[in-house]
Coordinates of C-alpha atoms in Angstrom, one line a residue:
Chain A
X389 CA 4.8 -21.5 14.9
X390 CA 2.7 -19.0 16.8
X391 CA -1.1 -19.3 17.9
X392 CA -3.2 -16.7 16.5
X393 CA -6.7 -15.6 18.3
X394 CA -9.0 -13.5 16.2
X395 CA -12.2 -13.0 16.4
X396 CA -13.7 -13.3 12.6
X397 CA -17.3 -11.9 11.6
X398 CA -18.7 -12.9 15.2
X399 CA -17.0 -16.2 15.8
X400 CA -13.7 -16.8 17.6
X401 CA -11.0 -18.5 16.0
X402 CA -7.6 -19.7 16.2
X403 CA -4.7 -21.6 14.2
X404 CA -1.3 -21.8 14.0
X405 CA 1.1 -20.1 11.4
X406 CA 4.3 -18.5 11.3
X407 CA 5.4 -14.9 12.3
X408 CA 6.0 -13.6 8.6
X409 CA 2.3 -14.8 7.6
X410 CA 0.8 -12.0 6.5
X411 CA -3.0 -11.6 7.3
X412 CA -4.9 -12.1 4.7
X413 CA -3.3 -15.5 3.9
X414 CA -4.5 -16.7 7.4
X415 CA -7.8 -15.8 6.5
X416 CA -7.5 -17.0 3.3
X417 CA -5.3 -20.3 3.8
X418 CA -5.8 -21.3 7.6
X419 CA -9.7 -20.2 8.1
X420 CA -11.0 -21.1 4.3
X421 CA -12.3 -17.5 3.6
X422 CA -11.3 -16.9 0.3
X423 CA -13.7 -13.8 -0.5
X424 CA -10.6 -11.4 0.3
X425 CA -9.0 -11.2 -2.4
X426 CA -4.8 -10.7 -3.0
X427 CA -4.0 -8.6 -6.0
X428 CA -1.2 -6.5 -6.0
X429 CA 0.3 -7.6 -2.8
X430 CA 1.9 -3.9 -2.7
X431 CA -0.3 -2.3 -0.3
X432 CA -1.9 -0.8 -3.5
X433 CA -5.1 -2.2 -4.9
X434 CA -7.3 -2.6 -1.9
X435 CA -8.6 -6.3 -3.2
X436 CA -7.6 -7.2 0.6
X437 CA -9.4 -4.8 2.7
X438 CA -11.2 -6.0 5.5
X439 CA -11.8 -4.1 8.8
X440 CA -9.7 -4.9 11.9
X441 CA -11.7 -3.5 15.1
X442 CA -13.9 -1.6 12.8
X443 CA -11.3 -0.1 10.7
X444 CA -10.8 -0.9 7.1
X445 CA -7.2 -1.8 6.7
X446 CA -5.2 -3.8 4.0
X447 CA -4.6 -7.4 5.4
X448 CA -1.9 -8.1 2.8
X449 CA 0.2 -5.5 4.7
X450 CA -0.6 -6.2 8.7
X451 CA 1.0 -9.6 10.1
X452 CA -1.2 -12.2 11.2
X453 CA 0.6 -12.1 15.2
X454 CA -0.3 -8.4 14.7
X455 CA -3.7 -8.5 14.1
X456 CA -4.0 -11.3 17.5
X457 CA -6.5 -10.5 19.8
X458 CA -8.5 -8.3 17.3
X459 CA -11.9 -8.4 15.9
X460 CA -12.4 -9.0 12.1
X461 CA -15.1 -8.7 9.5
X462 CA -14.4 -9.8 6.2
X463 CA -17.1 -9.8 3.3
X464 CA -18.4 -12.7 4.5
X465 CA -19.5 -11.4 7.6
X466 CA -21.5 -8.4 6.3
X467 CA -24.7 -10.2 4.9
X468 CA -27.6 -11.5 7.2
X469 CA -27.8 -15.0 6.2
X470 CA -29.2 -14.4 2.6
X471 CA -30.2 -10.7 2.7
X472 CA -27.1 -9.0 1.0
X473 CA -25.9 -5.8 3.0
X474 CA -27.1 -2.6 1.7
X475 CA -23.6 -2.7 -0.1
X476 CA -23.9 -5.6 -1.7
X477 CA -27.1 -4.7 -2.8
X478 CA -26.3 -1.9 -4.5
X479 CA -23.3 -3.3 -6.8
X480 CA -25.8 -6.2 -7.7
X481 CA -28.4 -3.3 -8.7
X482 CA -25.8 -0.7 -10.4
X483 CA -23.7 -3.5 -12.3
X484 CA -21.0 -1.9 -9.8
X485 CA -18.2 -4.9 -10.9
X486 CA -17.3 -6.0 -14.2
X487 CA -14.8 -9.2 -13.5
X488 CA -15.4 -8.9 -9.7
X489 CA -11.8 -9.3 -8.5
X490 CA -11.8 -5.6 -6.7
X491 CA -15.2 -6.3 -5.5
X492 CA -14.9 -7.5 -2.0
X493 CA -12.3 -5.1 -1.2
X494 CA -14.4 -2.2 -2.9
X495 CA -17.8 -3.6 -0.8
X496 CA -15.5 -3.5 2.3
X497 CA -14.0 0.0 1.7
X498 CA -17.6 1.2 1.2
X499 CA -19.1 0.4 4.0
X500 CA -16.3 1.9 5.9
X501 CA -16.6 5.1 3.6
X502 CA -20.1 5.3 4.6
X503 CA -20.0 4.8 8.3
X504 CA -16.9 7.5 8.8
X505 CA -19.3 9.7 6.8
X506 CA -22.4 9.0 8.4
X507 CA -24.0 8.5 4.9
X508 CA -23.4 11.6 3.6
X509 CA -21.3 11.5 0.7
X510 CA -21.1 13.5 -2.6
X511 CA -19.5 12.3 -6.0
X512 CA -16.3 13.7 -5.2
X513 CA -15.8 12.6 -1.9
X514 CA -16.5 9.0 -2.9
X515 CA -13.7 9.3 -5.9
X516 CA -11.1 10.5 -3.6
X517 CA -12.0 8.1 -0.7
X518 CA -11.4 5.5 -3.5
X519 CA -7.6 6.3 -3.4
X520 CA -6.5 2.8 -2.2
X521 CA -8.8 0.8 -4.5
X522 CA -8.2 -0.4 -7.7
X523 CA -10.7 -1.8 -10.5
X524 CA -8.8 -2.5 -14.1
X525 CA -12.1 -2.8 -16.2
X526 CA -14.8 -0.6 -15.1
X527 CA -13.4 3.4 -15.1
X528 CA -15.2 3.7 -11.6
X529 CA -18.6 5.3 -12.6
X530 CA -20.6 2.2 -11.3
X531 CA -19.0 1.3 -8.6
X532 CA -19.6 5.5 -7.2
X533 CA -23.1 5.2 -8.4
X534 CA -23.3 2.1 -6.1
X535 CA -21.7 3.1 -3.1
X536 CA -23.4 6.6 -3.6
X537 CA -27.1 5.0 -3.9
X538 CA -26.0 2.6 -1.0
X539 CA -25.0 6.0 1.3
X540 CA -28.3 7.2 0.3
X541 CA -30.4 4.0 1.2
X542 CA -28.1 3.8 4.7
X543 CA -28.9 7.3 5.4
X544 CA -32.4 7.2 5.0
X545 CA -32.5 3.6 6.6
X546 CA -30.8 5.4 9.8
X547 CA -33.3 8.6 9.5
X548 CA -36.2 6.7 9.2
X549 CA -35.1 4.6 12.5
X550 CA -34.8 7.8 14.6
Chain B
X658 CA 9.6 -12.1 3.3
X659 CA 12.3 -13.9 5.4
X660 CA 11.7 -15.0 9.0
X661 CA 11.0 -12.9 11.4
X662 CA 10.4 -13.6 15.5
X663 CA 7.5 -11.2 16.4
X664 CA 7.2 -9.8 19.9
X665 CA 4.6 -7.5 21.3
X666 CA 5.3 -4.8 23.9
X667 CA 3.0 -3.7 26.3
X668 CA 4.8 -0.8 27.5
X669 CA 7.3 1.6 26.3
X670 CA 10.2 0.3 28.7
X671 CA 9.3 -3.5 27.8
X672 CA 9.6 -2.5 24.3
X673 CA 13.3 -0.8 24.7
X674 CA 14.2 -4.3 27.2
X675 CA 13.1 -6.5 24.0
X676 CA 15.3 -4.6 21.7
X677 CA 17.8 -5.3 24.0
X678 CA 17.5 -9.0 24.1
X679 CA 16.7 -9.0 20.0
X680 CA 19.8 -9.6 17.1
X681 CA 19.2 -7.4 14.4
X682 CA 15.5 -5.8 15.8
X683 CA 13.2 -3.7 14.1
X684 CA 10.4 -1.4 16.4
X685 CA 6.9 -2.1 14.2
X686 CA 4.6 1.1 14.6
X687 CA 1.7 0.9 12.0
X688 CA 4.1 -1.3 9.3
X689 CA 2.7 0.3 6.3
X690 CA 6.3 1.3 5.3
X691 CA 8.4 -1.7 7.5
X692 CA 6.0 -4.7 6.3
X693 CA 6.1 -3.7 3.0
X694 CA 10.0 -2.9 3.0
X695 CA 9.8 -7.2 4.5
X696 CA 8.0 -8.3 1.6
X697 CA 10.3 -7.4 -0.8
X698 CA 13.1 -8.5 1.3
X699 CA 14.7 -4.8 1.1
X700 CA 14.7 -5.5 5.1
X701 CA 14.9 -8.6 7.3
X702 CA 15.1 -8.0 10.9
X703 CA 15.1 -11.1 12.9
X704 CA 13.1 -9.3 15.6
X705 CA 9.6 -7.5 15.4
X706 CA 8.7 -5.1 18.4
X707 CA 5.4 -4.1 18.1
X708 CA 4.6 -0.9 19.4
X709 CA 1.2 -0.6 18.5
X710 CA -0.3 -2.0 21.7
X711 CA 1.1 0.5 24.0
X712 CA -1.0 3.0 24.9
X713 CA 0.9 5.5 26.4
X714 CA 1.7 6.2 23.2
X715 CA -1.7 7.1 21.4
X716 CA -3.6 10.3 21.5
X717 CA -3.6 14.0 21.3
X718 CA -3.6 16.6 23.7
X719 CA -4.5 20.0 23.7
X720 CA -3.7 22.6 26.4
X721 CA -3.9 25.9 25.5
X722 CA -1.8 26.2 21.8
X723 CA 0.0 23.6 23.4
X724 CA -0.1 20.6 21.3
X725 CA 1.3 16.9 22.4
X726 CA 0.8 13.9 19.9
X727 CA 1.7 10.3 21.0
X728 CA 3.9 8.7 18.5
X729 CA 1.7 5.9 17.6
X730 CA -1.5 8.2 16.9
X731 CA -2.9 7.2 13.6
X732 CA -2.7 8.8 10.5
X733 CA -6.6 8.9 10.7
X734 CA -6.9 10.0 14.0
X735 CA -4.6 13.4 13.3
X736 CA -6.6 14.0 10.4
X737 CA -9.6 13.9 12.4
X738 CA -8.7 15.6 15.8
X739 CA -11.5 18.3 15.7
X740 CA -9.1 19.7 19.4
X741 CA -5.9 19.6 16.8
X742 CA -8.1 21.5 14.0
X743 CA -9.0 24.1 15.7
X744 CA -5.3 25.0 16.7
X745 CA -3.6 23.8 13.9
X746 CA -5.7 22.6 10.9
X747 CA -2.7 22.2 8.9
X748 CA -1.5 19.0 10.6
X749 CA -4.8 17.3 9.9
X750 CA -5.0 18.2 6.6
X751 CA -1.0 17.2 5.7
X752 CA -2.5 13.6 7.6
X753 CA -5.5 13.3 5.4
X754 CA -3.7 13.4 2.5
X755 CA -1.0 10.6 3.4
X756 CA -1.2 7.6 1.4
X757 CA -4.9 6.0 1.2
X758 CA -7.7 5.7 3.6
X759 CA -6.9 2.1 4.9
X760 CA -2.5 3.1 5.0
X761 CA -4.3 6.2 7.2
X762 CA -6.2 4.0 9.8
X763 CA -2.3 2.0 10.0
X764 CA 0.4 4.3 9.7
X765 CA 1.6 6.1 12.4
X766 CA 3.0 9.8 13.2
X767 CA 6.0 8.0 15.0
X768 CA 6.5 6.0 12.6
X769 CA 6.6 8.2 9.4
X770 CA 8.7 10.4 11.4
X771 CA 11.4 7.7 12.5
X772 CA 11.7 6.4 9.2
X773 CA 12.8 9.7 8.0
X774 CA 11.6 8.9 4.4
X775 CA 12.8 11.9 1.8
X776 CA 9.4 12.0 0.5
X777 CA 7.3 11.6 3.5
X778 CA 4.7 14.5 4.9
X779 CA 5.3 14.3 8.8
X780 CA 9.0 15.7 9.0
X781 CA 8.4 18.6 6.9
X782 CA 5.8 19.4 9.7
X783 CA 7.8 18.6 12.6
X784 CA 10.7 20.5 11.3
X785 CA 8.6 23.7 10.2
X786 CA 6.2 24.0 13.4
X787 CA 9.8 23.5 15.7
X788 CA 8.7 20.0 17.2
X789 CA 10.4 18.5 20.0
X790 CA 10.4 15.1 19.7
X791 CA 10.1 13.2 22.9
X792 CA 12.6 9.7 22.8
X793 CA 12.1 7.2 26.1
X794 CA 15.9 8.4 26.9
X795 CA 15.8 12.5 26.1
X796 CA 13.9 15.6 24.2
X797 CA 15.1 16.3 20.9
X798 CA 14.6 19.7 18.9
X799 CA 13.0 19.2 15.7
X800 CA 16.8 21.3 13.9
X801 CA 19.0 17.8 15.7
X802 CA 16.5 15.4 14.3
X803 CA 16.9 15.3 10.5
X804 CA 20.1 14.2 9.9
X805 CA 19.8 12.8 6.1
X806 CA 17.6 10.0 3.7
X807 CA 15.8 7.7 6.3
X808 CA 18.8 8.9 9.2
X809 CA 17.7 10.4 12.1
X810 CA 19.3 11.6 15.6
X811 CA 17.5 8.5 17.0
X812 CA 20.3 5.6 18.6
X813 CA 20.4 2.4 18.6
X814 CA 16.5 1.1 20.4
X815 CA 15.9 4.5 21.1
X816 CA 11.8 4.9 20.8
X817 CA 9.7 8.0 20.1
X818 CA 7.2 8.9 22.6
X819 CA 5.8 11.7 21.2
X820 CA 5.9 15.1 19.5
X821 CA 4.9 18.4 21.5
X822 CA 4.8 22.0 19.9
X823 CA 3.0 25.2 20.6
X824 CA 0.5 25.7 17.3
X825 CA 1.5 28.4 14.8
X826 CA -0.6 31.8 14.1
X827 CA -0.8 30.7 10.3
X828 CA 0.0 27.9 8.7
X829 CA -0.1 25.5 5.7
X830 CA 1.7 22.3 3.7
X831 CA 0.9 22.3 0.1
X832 CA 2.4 19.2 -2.1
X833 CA 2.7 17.9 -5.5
X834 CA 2.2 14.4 -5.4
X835 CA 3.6 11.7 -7.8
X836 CA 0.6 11.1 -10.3
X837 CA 1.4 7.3 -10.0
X838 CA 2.4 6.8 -6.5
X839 CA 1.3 9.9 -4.2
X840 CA 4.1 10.5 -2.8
X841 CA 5.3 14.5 -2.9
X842 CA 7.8 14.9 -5.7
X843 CA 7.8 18.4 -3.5
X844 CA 6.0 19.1 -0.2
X845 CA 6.4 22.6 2.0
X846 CA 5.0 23.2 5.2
X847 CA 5.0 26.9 5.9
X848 CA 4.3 27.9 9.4
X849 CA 4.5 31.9 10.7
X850 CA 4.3 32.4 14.7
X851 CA 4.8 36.2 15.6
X852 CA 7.3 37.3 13.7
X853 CA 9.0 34.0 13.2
X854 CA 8.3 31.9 10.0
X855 CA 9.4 28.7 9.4
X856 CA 9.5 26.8 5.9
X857 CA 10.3 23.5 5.3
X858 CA 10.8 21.1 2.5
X859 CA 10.1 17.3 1.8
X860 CA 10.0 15.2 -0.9
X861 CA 12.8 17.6 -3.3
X862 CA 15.8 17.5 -1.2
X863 CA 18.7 15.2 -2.3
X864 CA 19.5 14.8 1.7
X865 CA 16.0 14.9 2.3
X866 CA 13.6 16.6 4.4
X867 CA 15.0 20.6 4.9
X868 CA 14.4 24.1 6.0
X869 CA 14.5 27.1 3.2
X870 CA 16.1 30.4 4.5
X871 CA 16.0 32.4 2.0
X872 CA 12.1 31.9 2.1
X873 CA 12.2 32.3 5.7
X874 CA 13.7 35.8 5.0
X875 CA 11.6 36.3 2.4
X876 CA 8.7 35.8 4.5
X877 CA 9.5 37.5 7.5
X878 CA 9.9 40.2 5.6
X879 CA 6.5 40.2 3.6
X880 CA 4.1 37.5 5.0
X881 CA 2.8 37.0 1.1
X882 CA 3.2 34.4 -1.9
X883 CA 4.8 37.4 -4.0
X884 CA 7.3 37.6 -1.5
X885 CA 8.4 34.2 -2.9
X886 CA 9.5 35.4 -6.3
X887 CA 12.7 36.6 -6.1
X888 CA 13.3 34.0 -4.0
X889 CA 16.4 31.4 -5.6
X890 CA 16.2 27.5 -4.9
X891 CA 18.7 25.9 -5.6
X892 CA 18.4 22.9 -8.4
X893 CA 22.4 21.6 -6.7
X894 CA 20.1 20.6 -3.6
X895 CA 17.4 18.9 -5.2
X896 CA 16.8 14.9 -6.3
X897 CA 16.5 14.2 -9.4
X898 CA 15.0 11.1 -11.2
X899 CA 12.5 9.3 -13.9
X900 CA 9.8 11.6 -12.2
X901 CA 11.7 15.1 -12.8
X902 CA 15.2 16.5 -13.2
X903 CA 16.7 18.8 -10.1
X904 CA 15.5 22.0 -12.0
X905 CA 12.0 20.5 -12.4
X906 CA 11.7 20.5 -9.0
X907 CA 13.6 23.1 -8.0
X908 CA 10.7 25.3 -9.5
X909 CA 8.3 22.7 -7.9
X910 CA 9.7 23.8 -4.2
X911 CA 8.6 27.2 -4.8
X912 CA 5.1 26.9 -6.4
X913 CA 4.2 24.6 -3.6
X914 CA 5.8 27.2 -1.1
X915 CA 3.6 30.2 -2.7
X916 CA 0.5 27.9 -2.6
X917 CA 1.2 27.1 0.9
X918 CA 1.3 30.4 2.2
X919 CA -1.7 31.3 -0.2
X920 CA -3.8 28.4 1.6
X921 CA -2.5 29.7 5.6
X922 CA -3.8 33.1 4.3

């Protein structure tokens, strides 16, 4: 067994587990955050992504030892106590999710989308930047209409403070 | 996936001294092929290097035309040199469109390239803009690297460093990806530097990643996608599965060769 150190949405952690654990069940088994999701397990779906030092990446496809020493946020980091993130807000509003399973990886990806982009973002962008995530009931159109009206709302949010 | 002892290396020499001391070792760049290869137990080394903490290893340099790129710069940082793109924009596209965004902020040039997958992006590129590749032991010219499906000149814990070229008047990679999984069922990176043109081809080749002459020729003769069309490949050379029969992409190789040097203009 090895001693992984992370630090996960702000707070520093540790635990034991062994080489081969892959990421996302440390989060998942050893720290109790079960909103990052496993779906395909392939490196595929994108129902795991979280970022590792402010990079999305899929944690069902990083060892645990690898991530050591790194700083996480998962989707339970990216509220402010009970105000939902811009991202979040905007699935609730645009019915972005139909069963929810994708979701977390989908809000994650999002916010990543939108930061590289510095909020601006068209339709098509958005649909290609959705490569590495997939959602089995709800064709897309939502979930772009969310993370498009969230870009919008984070753009204007960052205009307005400057 | 089966047990595995991981190590991390600080340094490129600590990294080749682990090797050393490890059974049946694997080096771990960004993982996105190796981890996933684990999980389905196609590999099982007992040893993990991990080379993505070493930082001598990272970045990209430009001098001049003269471009160096460490082995274990991202996929994401390639794609997004603006120094790379305004000597060679060709590399950063080829990066951008390797597997998805989160693979991209993973995956490793280094690693793509010492994996030697047949229907990888990076060799094509390395081959067609003449890359040396840099080892911690020697240099090696971009015509000794390939030697076949996921073999490569590299020896036994021999590491890439990085890859160093001088950029290319013109140049383009055009692919056609598998609908399903992305990967080019053909890829060709054309590159033209003075009268020299260089064509390359990935994702086709039944021996994997290779250079065309007779579009070289073709080329040097008449920098143009026209020039292409008398132009034979060879269907004998070319894989052939579920996805498309050796003829299939046979023609594939050659539309995405005129497309190529369309886009390098």
């Amino acid at each position: 067994m090895t001693k992984v150190t992370l630090t996960v949405n702000g707070r520093k952690v540790s635990g034991e587990c062994e080489d081969r654990t892959l990421l996302v069940n440390f989060i998942r088994e050893n720290l109790g955050l079960t909103g990052t999701h496993v779906g395909c397990d392939t490196t595929q779906c994108g129902a795991c992504v979280i970022h590792m030092d402010g990079r999305s990446v899929k944690s069902c496809t990083i060892l645990a030892v690898q991530a050591s020493g790194s700083d996480i946020t998962t989707i339970e980091g990216i509220s402010s106590g009970d105000t939902l993130h811009p991202v979040q807000a905007a699935f609730k509003e645009n019915h972005g999710l139909q069963c929810g399973f994708c979701t977390p990886g989908m809000v994650m990806t999002a916010v990543d989308m939108i930061r590289r982009h510095g909020g601006q973002l068209d339709e098509q962008t958005v649909r290609n930047e959705l490569e590495g995530n997939i959602c089995r009931c709800t064709g897309y159109h939502n979930i772009v209409k969310s993370i498009l009206s969230a870009a919008d709302e984070m753009g204007g949010a960052k205009q307005a403070a400057e | 996936m089966y047990e595995t002892n991981y190590h991390r290396a600080s340094s490129v020499d600590e990294a080749a001294q682990l090797m050393g001391n490890a059974g049946e070792g694997k080096y771990l760049a960004g993982g996105m092929t190796l981890i996933a290869t684990m999980k389905q137990r196609l590999a099982a080394p007992s040893d993990l290097i991990d080379l993505r903490h070493i930082g001598s290893m990272k970045g990209i340099t430009v001098n001049g035309r003269n471009v160096t790129i460490g082995a274990g710069t991202s996929h994401y940082d390639v794609a997004s040199s603006d120094a790379l793109k305004a000597v060679c924009p060709a590399l950063c596209s080829l990066a951008s469109h390797i597997g998805d965004p989160h693979v991209r902020h993973m995956g490793t040039i280094g690693g793509s390239v010492a994996n030697d997958d047949p229907a990888a992006d990076y060799p094509s590129a390395v081959l067609a803009l003449n890359m040396t590749v840099k080892t911690n032991k020697r240099e090696i010219a971009a015509d000794d690297f390939f030697v076949g499906m996921f073999e490569t000149a590299l020896e036994e814990g021999e590491i890439i460093v990085s890859f160093s070229f001088e950029a290319p008047d013109k140049a383009a990679y055009q692919k056609f990806p598998n609908p399903a999984s992305r990967y080019a069922m053909a890829g060709v990176f054309v590159a033209k530097k003075g009268s020299d043109v260089r064509v390359a081809v990935t994702g086709a080749g039944s021996n994997g990643v290779f250079r065309h002459q007779g579009m070289e020729a073709a080329l040097k003769a008449a920098w143009a996608p026209d020039a292409l069309a008398a132009v034979s490949v060879d269907a004998g050379m070319m894989m052939a599965d579920i996805h498309g029969n050796s003829d299939y992409r046979a023609n594939l190789v050659k539309v995405m060769a005129k497309r190529a040097v369309a886009a390098a203009g």
